[in-house]
Amino acid sequence: MIQRPRGTRDFGPADMFRRRKAERAMRDICHRYGFGEVVTPTFEQSELFTLRSGQSIVDEMYVFKDKGDREIALRPEITASVIRLFVNEMSNQPKPLKLYYVGNCFRYENPQSGRYREFFQLGAELIGNENPETDAEVISLAVNCIRAAGLQDFQVRVGHIGVMKSLALSGVQDPALAGRALRMIDKKDFDAMGDMFDANSLSRNLFDRITALAETRGGTEVLDDVEDVKAQQHLKELFEILKLQGVEDVEIDLGIVRGLDYYTGMVFEIDAPRLGAEKQILGGGSYTLSELFGGEAVFSTGFAIGIDRVMLALDAEQEAPEYAPLDAYVVPTEDAMRKYAFAIVSKMRSKGLRADVDLMRRSMSKNLKYAASVGVRYAVIVGKEEMSKRSVTLRDMKTGEQKQVPADFVAEELENSLGKGAP
Ligand code: HAM
């Protein structure tokens, strides 16, 4: 047997039913906020990501040469692609541009629960500005997507990368070293950072100030100690707008650094505390990338939700909903009725019901057993005698109750019994 590659997964119909439900709910929120969907290629020239996405992402990329000797990467994230699309084709459109996407991403990571080599993101990018209003709009969209997916237990943390960056750069002149320090802060690996500071004779006092800032969390009052007045004012205004948008359970966390290198201002993350090590279900912030890709300088703010982690968090919070793939299953009582069964199933499908018909030429009793085992709600039994009266038997597979209904109205009768129109 051939196994699937490490770090990838297959999803069966019951899984996909749940995933699509959550995804549909989140897409619906994006549309309500005026975001339109875009789709970009699954692979890009690797340069798109090596330019600014940051060393940790580049180390994890799937890169290969194609037959034309071009260096190609499977996308590790989708933000860079969206900004490339903006620069290539949309830069003349009136701003702000509100774009969202759903797609698979690839990172060569050490697979574990919640960390995969192929995973799925739903993300949004607001292109045009980075003022408190745009940041609030994006955070509020993110929070409402997570709420719409059905998750209740999650924590939103908002910070500002500029505060940490300027502190780190104030004492670490070598940009490569500063970059390493920021990656260590992102991973909260202060032992390694201490060793690096010692090895490079960097100030212990700076080390203490960085670690203190990295641990600074709380309400807006923690901003009072922030020296960067612009960042302080930005976050305060942002929090006021969020409150007016009904997004109140938000914490300031000045230790958020993010694993990607392109952020310039506000940064935010959402965690699902019930998940273990991989509890971050969303990451985002404001950034500039367009100039780097040959376009005008435009500020953007965006985020990406890890759909796989949202699903794991939902599993931890609630029972999986019952998956009933079929409303009805048409069972002919004898061979002579098989063809007629197709006319009946076809009518039900055209009415929007999820309906199936026996294709295995089973006996009636085996068909009823099959219908019960796959979770069909109603069996529609088509017998010769009933058909002579132009009726069929409707059997409720939960209660076993049966009734005769006119063959021409079986779809309407089922719709009424199911208490809904098209599923
Ligand atoms: P990111 O933090 O690298 O940000 O990824 C966003 C989310 O994708 C994470 O919070 C996590 O839930 C999920 N994720 C990341 N790696 C994996 C993995 N190996 N397995 C499963 N889930 C994973 C970005 O990708 C940015 N593009 C977000 C952004 C958009 N910033 C601005 N705009």
Short mmCIF file of C-alpha atoms and ligand atoms in Angstrom, two decimals:
data_model
loop_
_atom_site.label_atom_id
_atom_site.label_comp_id
_atom_site.label_asym_id
_atom_site.label_seq_id
_atom_site.Cartn_x
_atom_site.Cartn_y
_atom_site.Cartn_z
CA MET A 1 0.00 0.00 0.00
CA ILE A 2 1.18 3.49 -0.77
CA GLN A 3 1.00 5.79 2.25
CA ARG A 4 0.34 9.52 2.04
CA PRO A 5 3.34 11.80 2.66
CA ARG A 6 4.27 12.65 6.25
CA GLY A 7 2.48 15.69 7.63
CA THR A 8 -0.45 15.47 5.17
CA ARG A 9 -3.98 14.27 5.82
CA ASP A 10 -6.97 12.82 3.99
CA PHE A 11 -10.44 14.09 4.87
CA GLY A 12 -13.52 11.87 4.53
CA PRO A 13 -17.07 13.10 3.88
CA ALA A 14 -18.00 13.50 7.58
CA ASP A 15 -14.85 15.57 8.23
CA MET A 16 -15.43 17.66 5.14
CA PHE A 17 -19.05 18.27 6.08
CA ARG A 18 -17.88 19.86 9.36
CA ARG A 19 -14.98 21.72 7.78
CA ARG A 20 -17.12 23.18 5.00
CA LYS A 21 -19.77 24.25 7.51
CA ALA A 22 -17.21 26.21 9.53
CA GLU A 23 -15.62 27.55 6.36
CA ARG A 24 -18.98 28.67 4.92
CA ALA A 25 -19.80 30.52 8.14
CA MET A 26 -16.43 32.32 8.06
CA ARG A 27 -16.74 33.18 4.34
CA ASP A 28 -20.17 34.61 5.04
CA ILE A 29 -18.67 36.96 7.65
CA CYS A 30 -15.97 38.07 5.17
CA HIS A 31 -18.69 39.02 2.69
CA ARG A 32 -20.62 40.89 5.37
CA TYR A 33 -17.50 42.99 5.97
CA GLY A 34 -17.23 43.74 2.26
CA PHE A 35 -14.29 41.42 1.53
CA GLY A 36 -14.25 39.75 -1.91
CA GLU A 37 -12.65 36.37 -2.54
CA VAL A 38 -9.43 35.91 -4.50
CA VAL A 39 -7.61 32.75 -5.57
CA THR A 40 -3.88 32.77 -6.31
CA PRO A 41 -1.60 29.95 -7.51
CA THR A 42 -0.57 27.16 -5.16
CA PHE A 43 3.03 27.61 -6.34
CA GLU A 44 4.93 30.83 -7.00
CA GLN A 45 8.47 31.89 -7.89
CA SER A 46 10.32 31.20 -4.66
CA GLU A 47 11.64 34.78 -4.64
CA LEU A 48 8.16 36.01 -3.71
CA PHE A 49 8.64 34.49 -0.27
CA THR A 50 12.41 34.77 0.16
CA LEU A 51 12.26 38.58 -0.30
CA ARG A 52 10.61 39.33 3.04
CA SER A 53 8.69 36.46 4.58
CA GLY A 54 11.58 35.76 6.94
CA GLN A 55 14.21 33.13 7.57
CA SER A 56 12.08 30.74 9.61
CA ILE A 57 9.51 30.47 6.79
CA VAL A 58 12.22 30.18 4.11
CA ASP A 59 13.90 27.33 6.02
CA GLU A 60 10.59 25.45 5.93
CA MET A 61 9.71 26.00 2.28
CA TYR A 62 9.15 23.31 -0.31
CA VAL A 63 11.36 24.57 -3.16
CA PHE A 64 12.13 22.85 -6.46
CA LYS A 65 13.33 23.60 -9.97
CA ASP A 66 10.72 23.14 -12.70
CA LYS A 67 11.51 21.78 -16.17
CA GLY A 68 12.36 25.31 -17.34
CA ASP A 69 14.95 25.60 -14.55
CA ARG A 70 12.82 28.14 -12.66
CA GLU A 71 12.96 28.06 -8.87
CA ILE A 72 9.45 27.39 -7.64
CA ALA A 73 8.05 27.22 -4.10
CA LEU A 74 4.83 25.73 -2.83
CA ARG A 75 3.23 28.65 -1.02
CA PRO A 76 4.00 28.64 2.74
CA GLU A 77 1.38 31.38 3.20
CA ILE A 78 -0.89 33.47 0.97
CA THR A 79 -0.31 37.11 1.99
CA ALA A 80 2.68 37.57 -0.33
CA SER A 81 0.66 36.15 -3.26
CA VAL A 82 -2.26 38.51 -2.59
CA ILE A 83 0.04 41.53 -2.53
CA ARG A 84 1.74 40.32 -5.73
CA LEU A 85 -1.74 40.07 -7.31
CA PHE A 86 -2.51 43.58 -6.07
CA VAL A 87 0.72 44.99 -7.55
CA ASN A 88 0.27 43.08 -10.85
CA GLU A 89 -3.39 43.74 -11.52
CA MET A 90 -5.29 45.72 -8.94
CA SER A 91 -3.16 48.70 -7.97
CA ASN A 92 -5.40 51.14 -9.89
CA GLN A 93 -8.53 50.12 -8.07
CA PRO A 94 -9.96 52.48 -5.45
CA LYS A 95 -8.76 51.80 -1.93
CA PRO A 96 -9.26 50.23 0.44
CA LEU A 97 -9.17 46.84 -1.23
CA LYS A 98 -10.69 44.14 0.93
CA LEU A 99 -9.67 40.67 -0.20
CA TYR A 100 -10.01 37.25 1.39
CA TYR A 101 -8.89 33.74 0.46
CA VAL A 102 -9.12 30.11 1.49
CA GLY A 103 -6.38 27.73 0.46
CA ASN A 104 -3.77 25.14 1.29
CA CYS A 105 -0.25 26.10 2.41
CA PHE A 106 2.91 24.03 2.69
CA ARG A 107 5.65 24.17 5.30
CA TYR A 108 8.31 21.51 5.89
CA GLU A 109 7.80 21.35 9.65
CA ASN A 110 8.07 18.61 12.24
CA PRO A 111 4.55 17.18 12.08
CA GLN A 112 2.55 16.84 15.31
CA SER A 113 -1.03 17.45 16.39
CA GLY A 114 -2.02 20.84 14.94
CA ARG A 115 1.22 21.18 12.95
CA TYR A 116 1.18 19.78 9.44
CA ARG A 117 3.19 20.01 6.24
CA GLU A 118 0.05 20.79 4.27
CA PHE A 119 -2.53 22.86 6.13
CA PHE A 120 -5.38 25.20 5.30
CA GLN A 121 -5.82 28.90 5.91
CA LEU A 122 -8.65 31.35 5.59
CA GLY A 123 -7.14 34.81 5.48
CA ALA A 124 -8.00 38.41 4.71
CA GLU A 125 -5.96 41.42 3.61
CA LEU A 126 -7.14 45.01 3.80
CA ILE A 127 -4.93 47.05 1.44
CA GLY A 128 -4.79 50.81 1.63
CA ASN A 129 -3.93 52.09 5.08
CA GLU A 130 -2.73 51.24 8.56
CA ASN A 131 -4.69 53.51 10.82
CA PRO A 132 -6.55 52.41 13.96
CA GLU A 133 -9.78 52.08 11.94
CA THR A 134 -8.34 49.61 9.40
CA ASP A 135 -6.64 47.61 12.14
CA ALA A 136 -9.88 47.50 14.16
CA GLU A 137 -11.85 46.44 11.09
CA VAL A 138 -9.46 43.53 10.48
CA ILE A 139 -9.35 42.39 14.12
CA SER A 140 -13.12 42.59 14.38
CA LEU A 141 -13.48 40.55 11.16
CA ALA A 142 -11.06 37.96 12.54
CA VAL A 143 -12.90 37.65 15.86
CA ASN A 144 -16.28 37.38 14.16
CA CYS A 145 -14.98 34.67 11.80
CA ILE A 146 -13.82 32.62 14.78
CA ARG A 147 -17.15 33.20 16.54
CA ALA A 148 -19.06 32.19 13.38
CA ALA A 149 -17.06 28.96 13.12
CA GLY A 150 -18.68 28.11 16.46
CA LEU A 151 -15.69 28.49 18.77
CA GLN A 152 -16.35 29.99 22.20
CA ASP A 153 -13.16 29.59 24.18
CA PHE A 154 -10.46 31.77 22.61
CA GLN A 155 -8.18 34.65 23.58
CA VAL A 156 -7.30 37.66 21.47
CA ARG A 157 -3.96 39.41 22.06
CA VAL A 158 -2.89 42.60 20.33
CA GLY A 159 0.56 44.18 20.31
CA HIS A 160 2.80 46.44 18.26
CA ILE A 161 5.91 45.11 16.55
CA GLY A 162 7.43 48.60 16.32
CA VAL A 163 7.86 48.83 20.08
CA MET A 164 9.91 45.62 20.33
CA LYS A 165 11.78 46.20 17.07
CA SER A 166 12.97 49.67 18.06
CA LEU A 167 14.04 48.44 21.50
CA ALA A 168 15.97 45.48 20.02
CA LEU A 169 17.55 47.61 17.29
CA SER A 170 18.53 50.31 19.82
CA GLY A 171 21.18 48.00 21.23
CA VAL A 172 21.74 45.30 18.59
CA GLN A 173 23.22 47.11 15.59
CA ASP A 174 23.82 44.03 13.42
CA PRO A 175 20.44 43.52 11.63
CA ALA A 176 21.05 39.77 11.24
CA LEU A 177 21.61 39.48 14.99
CA ALA A 178 18.56 41.64 15.70
CA GLY A 179 16.54 39.36 13.41
CA ARG A 180 17.73 36.31 15.35
CA ALA A 181 16.85 38.01 18.62
CA LEU A 182 13.31 38.74 17.35
CA ARG A 183 12.86 35.09 16.31
CA MET A 184 13.95 33.99 19.79
CA ILE A 185 11.50 36.45 21.36
CA ASP A 186 8.75 35.05 19.12
CA LYS A 187 9.51 31.56 20.43
CA LYS A 188 9.95 32.94 23.99
CA ASP A 189 13.35 31.22 24.00
CA PHE A 190 15.07 33.62 26.37
CA ASP A 191 17.80 31.16 27.40
CA ALA A 192 19.08 31.03 23.83
CA MET A 193 18.76 34.80 23.57
CA GLY A 194 20.78 35.24 26.79
CA ASP A 195 23.52 32.99 25.38
CA MET A 196 23.51 35.00 22.15
CA PHE A 197 23.74 38.28 24.06
CA ASP A 198 26.70 36.95 26.10
CA ALA A 199 28.47 35.53 23.05
CA ASN A 200 28.21 38.89 21.29
CA SER A 201 28.94 40.99 24.39
CA LEU A 202 25.55 42.70 24.20
CA SER A 203 24.16 44.65 27.15
CA ARG A 204 22.53 42.66 29.94
CA ASN A 205 20.44 45.69 30.75
CA LEU A 206 18.97 45.59 27.22
CA PHE A 207 18.34 41.86 27.64
CA ASP A 208 16.37 42.58 30.83
CA ARG A 209 14.36 45.34 29.15
CA ILE A 210 13.51 43.08 26.19
CA THR A 211 12.40 40.19 28.39
CA ALA A 212 10.31 42.57 30.54
CA LEU A 213 8.62 43.99 27.43
CA ALA A 214 8.03 40.47 26.08
CA GLU A 215 6.14 39.64 29.27
CA THR A 216 4.03 42.83 29.28
CA ARG A 217 0.38 41.86 29.07
CA GLY A 218 -2.86 43.33 30.37
CA GLY A 219 -5.43 46.06 29.71
CA THR A 220 -4.73 49.34 27.92
CA GLU A 221 -3.16 50.69 31.14
CA VAL A 222 0.04 48.71 30.35
CA LEU A 223 0.48 51.08 27.40
CA ASP A 224 1.19 53.97 29.76
CA ASP A 225 4.78 52.75 30.19
CA VAL A 226 5.40 52.49 26.45
CA GLU A 227 7.95 55.07 25.27
CA ASP A 228 6.81 54.97 21.64
CA VAL A 229 3.98 57.54 21.90
CA LYS A 230 2.71 56.91 18.36
CA ALA A 231 2.33 53.18 18.97
CA GLN A 232 0.74 53.86 22.33
CA GLN A 233 -1.83 56.26 20.82
CA HIS A 234 -2.50 53.90 17.91
CA LEU A 235 -3.33 50.96 20.16
CA LYS A 236 -5.47 53.08 22.48
CA GLU A 237 -7.60 54.36 19.61
CA LEU A 238 -7.77 50.87 18.13
CA PHE A 239 -9.12 49.50 21.42
CA GLU A 240 -11.77 52.24 21.58
CA ILE A 241 -13.04 51.32 18.10
CA LEU A 242 -12.96 47.59 18.86
CA LYS A 243 -15.10 48.20 21.92
CA LEU A 244 -17.65 50.06 19.79
CA GLN A 245 -17.65 47.07 17.41
CA GLY A 246 -18.53 44.74 20.28
CA VAL A 247 -15.07 43.20 20.49
CA GLU A 248 -14.11 43.66 24.12
CA ASP A 249 -12.34 40.59 25.38
CA VAL A 250 -8.98 41.65 24.02
CA GLU A 251 -5.66 41.84 25.83
CA ILE A 252 -2.58 43.94 25.10
CA ASP A 253 0.49 41.72 24.63
CA LEU A 254 3.65 43.62 23.80
CA GLY A 255 5.59 40.35 23.47
CA ILE A 256 3.97 39.44 20.13
CA VAL A 257 6.72 39.40 17.53
CA ARG A 258 5.37 36.96 14.85
CA GLY A 259 7.38 34.48 12.84
CA LEU A 260 7.07 36.39 9.55
CA ASP A 261 9.31 39.38 8.90
CA TYR A 262 7.04 41.78 7.02
CA TYR A 263 5.07 43.30 9.90
CA THR A 264 5.55 46.97 10.67
CA GLY A 265 2.90 48.02 13.20
CA MET A 266 0.00 46.40 15.01
CA VAL A 267 0.31 42.61 15.38
CA PHE A 268 -2.26 40.22 16.81
CA GLU A 269 -2.82 36.56 17.60
CA ILE A 270 -5.72 34.41 18.72
CA ASP A 271 -5.21 31.29 20.83
CA ALA A 272 -7.54 28.43 21.67
CA PRO A 273 -6.33 27.55 25.19
CA ARG A 274 -7.78 24.03 25.00
CA LEU A 275 -5.25 23.08 22.34
CA GLY A 276 -1.81 22.03 23.54
CA ALA A 277 1.44 23.36 22.16
CA GLU A 278 -0.08 24.43 18.82
CA LYS A 279 -2.80 26.61 20.28
CA GLN A 280 -2.38 29.62 18.00
CA ILE A 281 -5.35 29.52 15.66
CA LEU A 282 -4.75 32.89 14.02
CA GLY A 283 -1.97 35.37 13.37
CA GLY A 284 -1.86 38.73 11.65
CA GLY A 285 -0.97 42.39 11.70
CA SER A 286 -0.12 45.39 9.57
CA TYR A 287 2.72 45.29 7.05
CA THR A 288 4.17 46.68 3.84
CA LEU A 289 5.09 44.37 0.97
CA SER A 290 3.82 46.06 -2.20
CA GLU A 291 6.87 48.31 -2.69
CA LEU A 292 9.14 45.30 -2.38
CA PHE A 293 7.23 43.62 -5.22
CA GLY A 294 7.64 46.62 -7.52
CA GLY A 295 4.44 48.52 -6.68
CA GLU A 296 3.64 51.75 -4.87
CA ALA A 297 4.14 51.84 -1.11
CA VAL A 298 0.82 50.86 0.45
CA PHE A 299 0.09 49.81 3.98
CA SER A 300 -1.99 46.72 4.57
CA THR A 301 -3.39 44.82 7.51
CA GLY A 302 -4.40 41.18 7.44
CA PHE A 303 -4.58 37.84 9.18
CA ALA A 304 -4.77 34.14 8.50
CA ILE A 305 -6.80 31.59 10.42
CA GLY A 306 -5.43 28.05 10.70
CA ILE A 307 -8.58 26.14 9.73
CA ASP A 308 -7.14 22.80 10.90
CA ARG A 309 -6.51 24.20 14.37
CA VAL A 310 -9.96 25.78 14.52
CA MET A 311 -11.42 22.33 13.80
CA LEU A 312 -9.28 20.75 16.54
CA ALA A 313 -10.42 23.47 18.95
CA LEU A 314 -14.07 22.84 18.02
CA ASP A 315 -13.51 19.11 18.67
CA ALA A 316 -12.19 20.00 22.13
CA GLU A 317 -15.22 22.19 22.87
CA GLN A 318 -18.21 20.30 21.51
CA GLU A 319 -19.53 16.94 20.35
CA ALA A 320 -19.22 16.42 16.61
CA PRO A 321 -22.66 17.12 15.05
CA GLU A 322 -24.44 14.12 13.62
CA TYR A 323 -23.54 13.62 9.98
CA ALA A 324 -26.56 12.52 7.94
CA PRO A 325 -25.53 12.56 4.30
CA LEU A 326 -28.93 11.64 2.84
CA ASP A 327 -32.49 12.82 3.39
CA ALA A 328 -33.96 9.95 1.45
CA TYR A 329 -33.07 6.62 -0.10
CA VAL A 330 -35.31 4.99 -2.69
CA VAL A 331 -35.80 1.25 -2.25
CA PRO A 332 -37.51 -0.80 -4.97
CA THR A 333 -39.29 -3.85 -3.56
CA GLU A 334 -38.60 -5.94 -6.64
CA ASP A 335 -36.55 -5.84 -9.85
CA ALA A 336 -39.48 -4.66 -11.95
CA MET A 337 -39.54 -1.39 -9.96
CA ARG A 338 -35.83 -0.53 -10.25
CA LYS A 339 -36.13 1.76 -13.27
CA TYR A 340 -39.13 3.58 -11.87
CA ALA A 341 -37.13 4.26 -8.70
CA PHE A 342 -34.91 6.56 -10.78
CA ALA A 343 -37.84 8.75 -11.76
CA ILE A 344 -38.71 9.18 -8.07
CA VAL A 345 -35.14 9.94 -6.90
CA SER A 346 -34.68 12.36 -9.75
CA LYS A 347 -37.75 14.36 -8.75
CA MET A 348 -36.54 14.58 -5.14
CA ARG A 349 -33.09 15.77 -6.24
CA SER A 350 -34.63 18.45 -8.44
CA LYS A 351 -36.49 19.71 -5.37
CA GLY A 352 -33.17 20.13 -3.56
CA LEU A 353 -33.34 17.03 -1.38
CA ARG A 354 -30.29 14.88 -0.88
CA ALA A 355 -31.54 11.60 -2.26
CA ASP A 356 -30.08 8.34 -3.46
CA VAL A 357 -31.31 5.12 -5.02
CA ASP A 358 -30.19 1.50 -4.85
CA LEU A 359 -27.39 0.87 -7.35
CA MET A 360 -26.25 -2.47 -5.94
CA ARG A 361 -29.40 -4.43 -6.83
CA ARG A 362 -29.91 -5.42 -3.20
CA SER A 363 -33.00 -7.09 -1.79
CA MET A 364 -35.44 -4.82 0.01
CA SER A 365 -34.43 -5.96 3.51
CA LYS A 366 -30.73 -5.51 2.72
CA ASN A 367 -31.49 -2.08 1.33
CA LEU A 368 -33.25 -1.04 4.53
CA LYS A 369 -30.29 -2.30 6.54
CA TYR A 370 -27.96 -0.30 4.31
CA ALA A 371 -30.14 2.82 4.69
CA ALA A 372 -29.99 2.51 8.49
CA SER A 373 -26.23 2.00 8.49
CA VAL A 374 -25.47 5.13 6.45
CA GLY A 375 -27.81 7.36 8.46
CA VAL A 376 -30.61 7.95 5.92
CA ARG A 377 -33.59 9.86 7.42
CA TYR A 378 -36.35 8.41 5.20
CA ALA A 379 -36.60 5.32 3.04
CA VAL A 380 -38.94 5.68 0.08
CA ILE A 381 -40.22 2.20 -0.71
CA VAL A 382 -41.45 1.72 -4.24
CA GLY A 383 -43.60 -1.43 -4.62
CA LYS A 384 -45.64 -2.75 -7.50
CA GLU A 385 -48.91 -2.78 -5.59
CA GLU A 386 -48.44 0.79 -4.24
CA MET A 387 -47.49 2.05 -7.68
CA SER A 388 -50.66 0.66 -9.14
CA LYS A 389 -52.31 3.26 -6.85
CA ARG A 390 -49.59 5.82 -7.75
CA SER A 391 -48.29 5.92 -4.20
CA VAL A 392 -45.08 5.01 -2.35
CA THR A 393 -44.33 4.12 1.27
CA LEU A 394 -42.38 6.61 3.33
CA ARG A 395 -40.49 5.02 6.23
CA ASP A 396 -39.02 7.16 9.00
CA MET A 397 -35.72 5.40 9.68
CA LYS A 398 -35.50 6.79 13.22
CA THR A 399 -38.95 5.73 14.47
CA GLY A 400 -39.80 2.96 12.01
CA GLU A 401 -43.15 4.68 11.31
CA GLN A 402 -44.51 4.17 7.79
CA LYS A 403 -47.13 5.95 5.72
CA GLN A 404 -48.43 5.89 2.17
CA VAL A 405 -47.97 9.09 0.18
CA PRO A 406 -48.89 9.95 -3.42
CA ALA A 407 -45.88 9.29 -5.69
CA ASP A 408 -46.21 12.74 -7.27
CA PHE A 409 -45.95 14.49 -3.91
CA VAL A 410 -43.25 12.48 -2.20
CA ALA A 411 -40.71 15.32 -2.50
CA GLU A 412 -43.12 17.87 -0.96
CA GLU A 413 -44.08 15.43 1.79
CA LEU A 414 -40.42 14.85 2.61
CA GLU A 415 -39.69 18.56 2.68
CA ASN A 416 -42.50 19.01 5.21
CA SER A 417 -41.36 16.05 7.31
CA LEU A 418 -37.78 17.30 7.33
CA GLY A 419 -39.00 20.75 8.30
CA LYS A 420 -36.90 22.55 5.77
CA GLY A 421 -36.44 23.25 2.09
CA ALA A 422 -33.25 22.43 0.29
CA PRO A 423 -30.51 21.38 2.74
P1 HAM B 1 1.11 32.50 10.37
O1 HAM B 1 1.04 32.88 11.82
O2 HAM B 1 2.38 31.98 9.86
O3 HAM B 1 0.68 33.81 9.56
O4 HAM B 1 -0.04 31.47 10.06
C1 HAM B 1 -1.39 31.75 10.38
C2 HAM B 1 -2.02 30.56 11.07
O5 HAM B 1 -1.88 29.40 10.25
C3 HAM B 1 -1.36 30.17 12.38
O6 HAM B 1 -1.84 30.95 13.45
C4 HAM B 1 -1.79 28.71 12.52
O7 HAM B 1 -3.09 28.61 13.05
C5 HAM B 1 -1.83 28.24 11.07
N1 HAM B 1 -0.63 27.46 10.77
C6 HAM B 1 0.62 27.90 10.51
N2 HAM B 1 1.47 26.88 10.28
C7 HAM B 1 0.75 25.74 10.41
C8 HAM B 1 1.04 24.36 10.29
N3 HAM B 1 2.25 23.90 9.97
N4 HAM B 1 0.04 23.46 10.49
C9 HAM B 1 -1.22 23.88 10.81
N5 HAM B 1 -1.54 25.18 10.93
C10 HAM B 1 -0.59 26.11 10.73
C11 HAM B 1 0.57 33.87 8.20
O8 HAM B 1 0.58 32.91 7.46
C12 HAM B 1 0.35 35.27 7.68
N6 HAM B 1 0.24 35.21 6.22
C13 HAM B 1 -0.88 35.90 8.30
C14 HAM B 1 -1.14 37.29 7.78
C15 HAM B 1 -2.02 37.63 6.82
N7 HAM B 1 -0.52 38.38 8.17
C16 HAM B 1 -0.99 39.41 7.49
N8 HAM B 1 -1.89 38.96 6.65
#
